[in-house]
Coordinates of N, CA, C and O in Angstrom, one line a residue:
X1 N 16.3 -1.5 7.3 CA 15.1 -0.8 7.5 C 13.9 -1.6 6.8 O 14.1 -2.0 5.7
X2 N 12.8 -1.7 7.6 CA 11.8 -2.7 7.1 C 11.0 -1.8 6.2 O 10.6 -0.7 6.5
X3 N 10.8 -2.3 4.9 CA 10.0 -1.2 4.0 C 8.6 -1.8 3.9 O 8.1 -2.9 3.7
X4 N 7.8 -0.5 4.3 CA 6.3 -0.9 4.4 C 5.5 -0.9 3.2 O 5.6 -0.2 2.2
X5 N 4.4 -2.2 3.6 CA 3.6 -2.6 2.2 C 3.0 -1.5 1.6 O 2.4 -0.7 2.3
X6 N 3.0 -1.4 0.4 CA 2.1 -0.6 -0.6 C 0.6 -0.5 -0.8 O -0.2 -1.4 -1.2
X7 N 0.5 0.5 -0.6 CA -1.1 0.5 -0.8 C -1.5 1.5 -2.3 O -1.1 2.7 -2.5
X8 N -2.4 0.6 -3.3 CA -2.1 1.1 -4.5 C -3.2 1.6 -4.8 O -3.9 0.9 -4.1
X9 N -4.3 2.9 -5.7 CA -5.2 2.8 -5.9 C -4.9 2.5 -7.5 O -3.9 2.7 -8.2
X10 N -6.7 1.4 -7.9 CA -6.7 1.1 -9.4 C -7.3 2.4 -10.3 O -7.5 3.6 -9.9
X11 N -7.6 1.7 -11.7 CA -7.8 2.6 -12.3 C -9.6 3.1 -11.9 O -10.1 4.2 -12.4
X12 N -10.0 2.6 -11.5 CA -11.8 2.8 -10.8 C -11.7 3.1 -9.7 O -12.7 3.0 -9.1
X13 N -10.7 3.7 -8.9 CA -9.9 3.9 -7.9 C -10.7 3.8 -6.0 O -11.1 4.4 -5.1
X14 N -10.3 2.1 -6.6 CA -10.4 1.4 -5.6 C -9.2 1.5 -4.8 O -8.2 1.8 -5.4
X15 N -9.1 1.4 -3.3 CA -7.6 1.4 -2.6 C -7.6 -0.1 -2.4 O -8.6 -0.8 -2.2
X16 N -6.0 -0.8 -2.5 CA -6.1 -1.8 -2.6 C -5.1 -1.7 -1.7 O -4.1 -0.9 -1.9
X17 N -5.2 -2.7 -0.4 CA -4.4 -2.8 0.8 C -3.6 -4.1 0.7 O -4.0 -5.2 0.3
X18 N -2.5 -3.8 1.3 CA -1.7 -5.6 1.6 C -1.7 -6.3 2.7 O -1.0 -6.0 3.6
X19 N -2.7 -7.4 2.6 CA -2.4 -8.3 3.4 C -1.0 -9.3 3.4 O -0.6 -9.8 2.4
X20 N -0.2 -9.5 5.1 CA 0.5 -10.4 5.1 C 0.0 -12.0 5.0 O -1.1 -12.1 5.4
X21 N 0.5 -12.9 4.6 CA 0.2 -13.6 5.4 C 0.6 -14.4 6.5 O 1.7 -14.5 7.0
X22 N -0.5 -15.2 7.0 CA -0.5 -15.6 8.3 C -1.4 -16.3 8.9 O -2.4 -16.3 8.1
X23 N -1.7 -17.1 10.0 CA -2.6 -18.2 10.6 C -4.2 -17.6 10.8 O -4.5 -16.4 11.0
X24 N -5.1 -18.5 10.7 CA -6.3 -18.4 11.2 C -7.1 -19.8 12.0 O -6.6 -21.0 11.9
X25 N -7.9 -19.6 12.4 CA -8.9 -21.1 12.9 C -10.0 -20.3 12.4 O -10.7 -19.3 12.9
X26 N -10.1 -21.4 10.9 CA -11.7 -21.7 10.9 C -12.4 -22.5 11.0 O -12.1 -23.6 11.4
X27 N -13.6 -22.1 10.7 CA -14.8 -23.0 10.7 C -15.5 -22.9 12.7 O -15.1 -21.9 13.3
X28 N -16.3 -23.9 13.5 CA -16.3 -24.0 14.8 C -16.3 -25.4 15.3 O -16.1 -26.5 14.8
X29 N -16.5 -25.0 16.8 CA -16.2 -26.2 17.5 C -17.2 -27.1 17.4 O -18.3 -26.6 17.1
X30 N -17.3 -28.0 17.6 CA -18.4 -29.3 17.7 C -18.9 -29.1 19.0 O -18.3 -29.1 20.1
X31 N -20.1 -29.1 18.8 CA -21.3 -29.1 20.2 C -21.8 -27.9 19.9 O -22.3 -27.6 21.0
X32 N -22.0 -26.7 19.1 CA -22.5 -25.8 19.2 C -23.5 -25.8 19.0 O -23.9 -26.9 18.6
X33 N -24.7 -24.5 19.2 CA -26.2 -24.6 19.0 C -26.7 -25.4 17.3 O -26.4 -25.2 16.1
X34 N -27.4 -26.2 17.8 CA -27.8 -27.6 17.0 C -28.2 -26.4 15.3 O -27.9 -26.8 14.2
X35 N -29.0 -25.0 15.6 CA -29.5 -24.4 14.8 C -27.6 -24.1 13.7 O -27.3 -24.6 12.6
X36 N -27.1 -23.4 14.4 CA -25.8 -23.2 14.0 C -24.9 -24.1 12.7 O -24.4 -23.9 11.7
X37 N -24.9 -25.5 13.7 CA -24.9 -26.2 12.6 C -25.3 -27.1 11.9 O -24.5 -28.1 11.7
X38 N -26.6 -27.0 11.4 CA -27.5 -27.5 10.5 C -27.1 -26.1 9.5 O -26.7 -26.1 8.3
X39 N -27.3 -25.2 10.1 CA -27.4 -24.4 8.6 C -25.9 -23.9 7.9 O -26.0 -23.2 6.8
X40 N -24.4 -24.2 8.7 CA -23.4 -23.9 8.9 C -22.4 -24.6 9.1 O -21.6 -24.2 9.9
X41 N -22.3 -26.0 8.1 CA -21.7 -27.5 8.8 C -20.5 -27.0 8.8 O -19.9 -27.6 8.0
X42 N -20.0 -26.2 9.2 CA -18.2 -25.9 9.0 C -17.1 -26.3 10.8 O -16.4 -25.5 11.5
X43 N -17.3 -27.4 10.8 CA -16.6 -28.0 11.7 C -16.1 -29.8 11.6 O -16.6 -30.7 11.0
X44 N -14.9 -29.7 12.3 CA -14.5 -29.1 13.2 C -13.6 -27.7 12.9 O -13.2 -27.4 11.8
X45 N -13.3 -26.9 14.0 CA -12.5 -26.0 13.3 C -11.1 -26.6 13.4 O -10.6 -27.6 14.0
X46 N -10.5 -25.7 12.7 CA -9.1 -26.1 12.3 C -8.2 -24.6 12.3 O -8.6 -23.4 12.5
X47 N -7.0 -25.1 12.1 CA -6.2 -24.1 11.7 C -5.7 -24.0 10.1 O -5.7 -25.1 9.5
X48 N -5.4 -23.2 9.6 CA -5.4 -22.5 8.1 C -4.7 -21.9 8.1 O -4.6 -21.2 9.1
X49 N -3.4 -21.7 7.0 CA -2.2 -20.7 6.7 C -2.6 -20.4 5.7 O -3.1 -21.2 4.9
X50 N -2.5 -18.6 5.5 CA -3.1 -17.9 4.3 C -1.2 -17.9 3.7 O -0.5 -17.0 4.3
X51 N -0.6 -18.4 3.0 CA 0.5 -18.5 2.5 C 1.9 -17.3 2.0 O 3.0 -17.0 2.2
X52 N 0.5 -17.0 1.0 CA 0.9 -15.8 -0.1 C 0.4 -14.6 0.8 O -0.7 -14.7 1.4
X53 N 1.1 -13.6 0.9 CA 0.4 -12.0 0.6 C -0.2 -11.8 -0.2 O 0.0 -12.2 -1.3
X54 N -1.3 -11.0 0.1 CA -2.0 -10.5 -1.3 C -2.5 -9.1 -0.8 O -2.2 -8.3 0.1
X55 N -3.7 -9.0 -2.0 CA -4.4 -7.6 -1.6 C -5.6 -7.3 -1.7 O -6.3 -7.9 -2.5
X56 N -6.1 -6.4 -0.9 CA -8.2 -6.7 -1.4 C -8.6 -5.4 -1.0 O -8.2 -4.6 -0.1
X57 N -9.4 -5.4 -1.7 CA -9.9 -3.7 -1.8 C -10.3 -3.2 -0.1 O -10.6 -4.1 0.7
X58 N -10.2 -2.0 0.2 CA -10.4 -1.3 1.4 C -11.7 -1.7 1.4 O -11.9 -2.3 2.4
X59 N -12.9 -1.7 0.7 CA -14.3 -1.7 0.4 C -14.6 -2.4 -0.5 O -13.8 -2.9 -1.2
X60 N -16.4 -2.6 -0.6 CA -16.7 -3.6 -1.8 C -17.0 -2.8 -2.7 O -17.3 -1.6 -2.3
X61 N -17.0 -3.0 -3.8 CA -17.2 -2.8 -5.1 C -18.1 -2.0 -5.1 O -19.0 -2.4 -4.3
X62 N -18.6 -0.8 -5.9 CA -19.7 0.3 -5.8 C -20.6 -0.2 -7.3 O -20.3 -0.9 -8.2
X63 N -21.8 0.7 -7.0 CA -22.4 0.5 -8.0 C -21.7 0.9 -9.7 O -21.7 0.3 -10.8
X64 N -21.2 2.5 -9.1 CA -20.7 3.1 -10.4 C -19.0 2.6 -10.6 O -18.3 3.3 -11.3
X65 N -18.5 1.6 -10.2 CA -17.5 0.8 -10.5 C -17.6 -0.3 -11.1 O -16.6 -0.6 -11.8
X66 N -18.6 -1.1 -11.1 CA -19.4 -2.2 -11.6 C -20.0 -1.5 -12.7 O -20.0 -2.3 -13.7
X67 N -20.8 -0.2 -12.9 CA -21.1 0.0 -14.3 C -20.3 0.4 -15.2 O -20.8 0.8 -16.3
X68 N -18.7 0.3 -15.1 CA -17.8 0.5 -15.7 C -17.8 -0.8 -16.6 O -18.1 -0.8 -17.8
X69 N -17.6 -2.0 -16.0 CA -18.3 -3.6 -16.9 C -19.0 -3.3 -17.1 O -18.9 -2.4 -17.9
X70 N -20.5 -3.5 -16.8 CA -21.4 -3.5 -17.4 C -22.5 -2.0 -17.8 O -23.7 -2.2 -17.5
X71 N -22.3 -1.3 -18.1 CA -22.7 0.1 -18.2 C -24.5 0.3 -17.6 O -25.0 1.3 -17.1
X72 N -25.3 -1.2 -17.8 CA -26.7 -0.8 -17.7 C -27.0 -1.0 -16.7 O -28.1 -0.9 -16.3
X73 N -26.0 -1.5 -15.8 CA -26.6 -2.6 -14.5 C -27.6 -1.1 -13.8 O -27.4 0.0 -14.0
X74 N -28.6 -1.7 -12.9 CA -29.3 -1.3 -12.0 C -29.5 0.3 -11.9 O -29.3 0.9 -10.8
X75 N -29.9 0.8 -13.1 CA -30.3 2.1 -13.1 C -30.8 2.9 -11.8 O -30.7 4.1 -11.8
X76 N -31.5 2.1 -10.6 CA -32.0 2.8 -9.8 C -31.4 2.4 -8.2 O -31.9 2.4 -7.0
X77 N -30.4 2.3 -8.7 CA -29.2 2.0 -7.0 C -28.2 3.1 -7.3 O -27.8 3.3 -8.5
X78 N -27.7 4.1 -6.2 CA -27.1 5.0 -5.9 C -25.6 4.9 -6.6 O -25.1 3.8 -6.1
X79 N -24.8 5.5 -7.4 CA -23.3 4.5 -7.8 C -22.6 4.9 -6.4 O -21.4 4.5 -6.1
X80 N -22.9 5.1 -6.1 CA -21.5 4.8 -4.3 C -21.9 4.0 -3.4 O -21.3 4.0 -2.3
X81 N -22.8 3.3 -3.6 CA -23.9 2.6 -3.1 C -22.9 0.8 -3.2 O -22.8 0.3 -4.3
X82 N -22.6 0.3 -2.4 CA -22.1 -1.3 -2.5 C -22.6 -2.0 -3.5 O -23.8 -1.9 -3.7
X83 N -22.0 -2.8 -4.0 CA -22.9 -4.0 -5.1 C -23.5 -4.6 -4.4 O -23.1 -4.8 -3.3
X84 N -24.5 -4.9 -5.0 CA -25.7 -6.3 -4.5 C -26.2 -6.5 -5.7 O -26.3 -5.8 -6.7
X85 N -26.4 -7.6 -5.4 CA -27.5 -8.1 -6.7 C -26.8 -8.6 -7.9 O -27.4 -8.4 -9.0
X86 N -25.4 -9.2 -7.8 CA -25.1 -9.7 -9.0 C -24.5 -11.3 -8.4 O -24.1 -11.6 -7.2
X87 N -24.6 -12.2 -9.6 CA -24.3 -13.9 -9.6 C -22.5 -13.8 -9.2 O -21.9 -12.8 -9.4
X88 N -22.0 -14.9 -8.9 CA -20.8 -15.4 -8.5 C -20.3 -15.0 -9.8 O -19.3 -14.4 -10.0
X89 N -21.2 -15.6 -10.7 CA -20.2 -16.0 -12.5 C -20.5 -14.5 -12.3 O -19.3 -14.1 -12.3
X90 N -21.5 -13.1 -12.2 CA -21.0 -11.5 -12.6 C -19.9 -11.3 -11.9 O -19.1 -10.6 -12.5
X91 N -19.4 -11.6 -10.4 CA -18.5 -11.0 -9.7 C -16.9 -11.7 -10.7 O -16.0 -11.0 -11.1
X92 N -17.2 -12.8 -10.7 CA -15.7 -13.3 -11.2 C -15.5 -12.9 -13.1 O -14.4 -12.9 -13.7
X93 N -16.8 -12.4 -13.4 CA -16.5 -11.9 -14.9 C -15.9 -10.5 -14.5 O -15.0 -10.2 -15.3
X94 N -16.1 -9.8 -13.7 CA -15.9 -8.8 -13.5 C -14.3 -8.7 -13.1 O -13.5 -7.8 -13.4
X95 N -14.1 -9.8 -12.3 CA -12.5 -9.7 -12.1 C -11.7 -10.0 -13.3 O -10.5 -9.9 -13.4
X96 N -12.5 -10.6 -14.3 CA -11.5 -11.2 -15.3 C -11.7 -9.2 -16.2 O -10.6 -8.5 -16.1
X97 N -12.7 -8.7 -16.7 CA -12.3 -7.6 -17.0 C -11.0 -6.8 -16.4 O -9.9 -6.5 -16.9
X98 N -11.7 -6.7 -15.3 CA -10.8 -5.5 -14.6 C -9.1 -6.2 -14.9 O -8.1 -5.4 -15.0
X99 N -9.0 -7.2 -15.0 CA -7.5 -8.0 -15.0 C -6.9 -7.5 -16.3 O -5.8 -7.1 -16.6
X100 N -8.2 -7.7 -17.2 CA -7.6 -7.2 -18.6 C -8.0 -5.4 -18.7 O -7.9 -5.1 -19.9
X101 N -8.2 -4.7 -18.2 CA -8.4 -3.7 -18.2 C -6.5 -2.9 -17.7 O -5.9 -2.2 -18.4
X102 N -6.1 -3.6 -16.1 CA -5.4 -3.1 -15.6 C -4.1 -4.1 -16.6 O -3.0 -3.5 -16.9
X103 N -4.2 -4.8 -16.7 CA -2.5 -5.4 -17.0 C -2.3 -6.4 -15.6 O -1.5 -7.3 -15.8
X104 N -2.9 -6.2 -14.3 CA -2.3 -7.3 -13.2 C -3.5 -8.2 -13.1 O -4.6 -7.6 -13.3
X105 N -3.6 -9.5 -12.7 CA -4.6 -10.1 -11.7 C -5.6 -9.2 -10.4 O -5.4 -8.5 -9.5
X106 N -6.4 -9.9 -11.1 CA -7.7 -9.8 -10.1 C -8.3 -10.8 -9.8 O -8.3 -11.5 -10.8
X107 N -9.2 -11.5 -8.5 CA -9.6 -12.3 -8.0 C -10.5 -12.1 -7.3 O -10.4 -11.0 -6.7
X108 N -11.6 -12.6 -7.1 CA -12.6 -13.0 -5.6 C -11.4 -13.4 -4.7 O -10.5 -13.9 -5.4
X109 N -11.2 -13.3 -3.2 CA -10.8 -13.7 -2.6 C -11.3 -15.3 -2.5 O -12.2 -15.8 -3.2
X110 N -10.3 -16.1 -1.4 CA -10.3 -17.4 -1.3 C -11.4 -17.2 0.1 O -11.8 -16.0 0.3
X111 N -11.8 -18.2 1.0 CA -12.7 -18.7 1.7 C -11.5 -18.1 2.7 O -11.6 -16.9 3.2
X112 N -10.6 -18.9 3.1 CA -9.5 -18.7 3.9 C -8.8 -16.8 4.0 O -8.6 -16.2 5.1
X113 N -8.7 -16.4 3.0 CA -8.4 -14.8 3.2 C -9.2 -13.8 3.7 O -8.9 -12.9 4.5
X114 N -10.6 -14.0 3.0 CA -11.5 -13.4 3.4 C -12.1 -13.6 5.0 O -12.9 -12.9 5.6
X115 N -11.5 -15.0 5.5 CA -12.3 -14.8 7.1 C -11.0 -14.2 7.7 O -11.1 -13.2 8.5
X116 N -9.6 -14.9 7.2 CA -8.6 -13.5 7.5 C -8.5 -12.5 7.9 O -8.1 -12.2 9.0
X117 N -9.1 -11.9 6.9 CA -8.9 -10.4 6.4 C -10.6 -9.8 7.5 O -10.5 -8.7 7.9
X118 N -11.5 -10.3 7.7 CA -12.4 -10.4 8.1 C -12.3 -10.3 9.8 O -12.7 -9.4 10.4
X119 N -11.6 -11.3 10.3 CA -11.4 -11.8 11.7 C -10.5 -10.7 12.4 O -10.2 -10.6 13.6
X120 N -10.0 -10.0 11.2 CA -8.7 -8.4 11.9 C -8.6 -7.2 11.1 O -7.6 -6.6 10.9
X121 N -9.9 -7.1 10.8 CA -10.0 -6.1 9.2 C -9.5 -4.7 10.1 O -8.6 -4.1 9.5
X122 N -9.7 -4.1 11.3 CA -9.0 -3.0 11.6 C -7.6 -3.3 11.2 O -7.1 -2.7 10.3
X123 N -7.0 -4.1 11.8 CA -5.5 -4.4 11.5 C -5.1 -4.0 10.2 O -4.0 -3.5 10.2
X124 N -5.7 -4.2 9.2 CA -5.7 -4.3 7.6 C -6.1 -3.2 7.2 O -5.5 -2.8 6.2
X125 N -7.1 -2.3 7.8 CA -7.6 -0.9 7.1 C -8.8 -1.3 6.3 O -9.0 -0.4 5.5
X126 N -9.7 -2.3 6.4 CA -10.6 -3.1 5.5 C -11.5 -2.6 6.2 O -11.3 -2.4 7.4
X127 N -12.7 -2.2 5.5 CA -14.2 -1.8 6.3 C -15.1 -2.3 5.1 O -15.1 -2.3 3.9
X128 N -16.3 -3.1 6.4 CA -17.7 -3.1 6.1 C -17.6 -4.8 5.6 O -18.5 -5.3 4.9
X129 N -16.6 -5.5 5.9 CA -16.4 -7.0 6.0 C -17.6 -7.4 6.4 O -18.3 -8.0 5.6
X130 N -18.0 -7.1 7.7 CA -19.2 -8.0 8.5 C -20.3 -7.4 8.3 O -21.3 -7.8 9.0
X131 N -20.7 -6.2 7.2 CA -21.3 -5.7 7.0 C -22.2 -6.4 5.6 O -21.7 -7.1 4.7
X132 N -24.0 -5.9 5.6 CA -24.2 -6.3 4.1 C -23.3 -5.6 3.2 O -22.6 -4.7 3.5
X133 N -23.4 -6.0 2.5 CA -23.8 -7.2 1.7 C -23.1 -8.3 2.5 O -22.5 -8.1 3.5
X134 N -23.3 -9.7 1.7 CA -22.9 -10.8 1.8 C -22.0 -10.4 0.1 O -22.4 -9.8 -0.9
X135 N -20.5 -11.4 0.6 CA -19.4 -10.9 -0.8 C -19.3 -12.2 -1.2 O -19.4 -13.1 -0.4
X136 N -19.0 -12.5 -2.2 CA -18.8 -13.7 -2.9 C -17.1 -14.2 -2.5 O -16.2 -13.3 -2.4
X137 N -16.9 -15.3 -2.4 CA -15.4 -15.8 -2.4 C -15.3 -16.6 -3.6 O -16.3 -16.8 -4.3
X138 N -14.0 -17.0 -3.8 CA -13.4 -17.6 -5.0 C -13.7 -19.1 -5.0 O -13.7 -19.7 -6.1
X139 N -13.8 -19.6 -3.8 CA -13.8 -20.9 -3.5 C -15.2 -21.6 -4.0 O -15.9 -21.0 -4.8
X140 N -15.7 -22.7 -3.7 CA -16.7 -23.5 -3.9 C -17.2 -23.8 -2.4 O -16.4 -23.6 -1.5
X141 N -18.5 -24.2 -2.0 CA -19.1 -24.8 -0.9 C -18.8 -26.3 -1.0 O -18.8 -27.1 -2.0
X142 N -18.6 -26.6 0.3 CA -18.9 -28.2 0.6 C -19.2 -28.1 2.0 O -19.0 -27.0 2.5
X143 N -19.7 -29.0 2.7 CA -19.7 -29.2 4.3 C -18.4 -30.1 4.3 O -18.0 -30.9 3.5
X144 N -17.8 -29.6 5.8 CA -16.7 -30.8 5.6 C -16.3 -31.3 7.2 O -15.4 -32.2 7.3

């Protein structure tokens, strides 16, 4: 009998879902609108294996979860309200808390999981992917 993935909530009680993994094609094709990629060099596309399983919050991070780290942030944003407005280096300090808070790893997703998880987020149970905010990934930029 196949035993199904676990869905765990943390201690800020985020729900945290399991992704398998599995294939994607990122990035696009060559010849698209000239605007597209000048501002978007991510071609050609390719294909990508997300390797490992992993897991990533149902949703993004709220305000009154984020003032769990930092207690002062943004006194006048709603706490159920999505994060905005913090640096790459706040999102990844924040995973390094939460890591030592809970006892397991935490992470920004990679570039590759997040268009994943993105590209089939019903599949996954994931909402508000293509939604603002814009989320930070783990990875670095380059054109390539």
């Amino acid at each position: 009998m196949k035993k199904e993935p676990v869905r765990t909530v943390n201690s800020l009680g985020m729900l945290l879902l399991p992704v398998a993994a599995g294939e994607l094609t990122m990035g696009k094709p060559i010849g698209g609108p000239a605007e597209m990629i000048r501002f978007f060099p991510e071609h050609p596309a390719r294909s990508v294996w997300v390797t490992q399983p992993f897991r990533i919050a149902e949703r993004e991070v709220t305000v009154a979860q984020f003032r769990c780290f930092r207690p002062g942030f943004a006194p006048h944003l709603a706490p159920e309200a999505s994060l905005t407005g913090v640096t790459w280096e706040d999102a990844t300090a924040f995973c390094v808390w939460l890591s030592g808070e809970e006892k397991i790893p935490y992470r920004l997703p990679t570039e590759a999981e997040w268009e994943y998880v993105g590209r089939n987020a019903e599949t996954f149970g994931v909402l508000g992917m293509l939604d603002d905010p814009l989320e930070w990934c783990a990875d670095w930029y380059a054109p390539y």
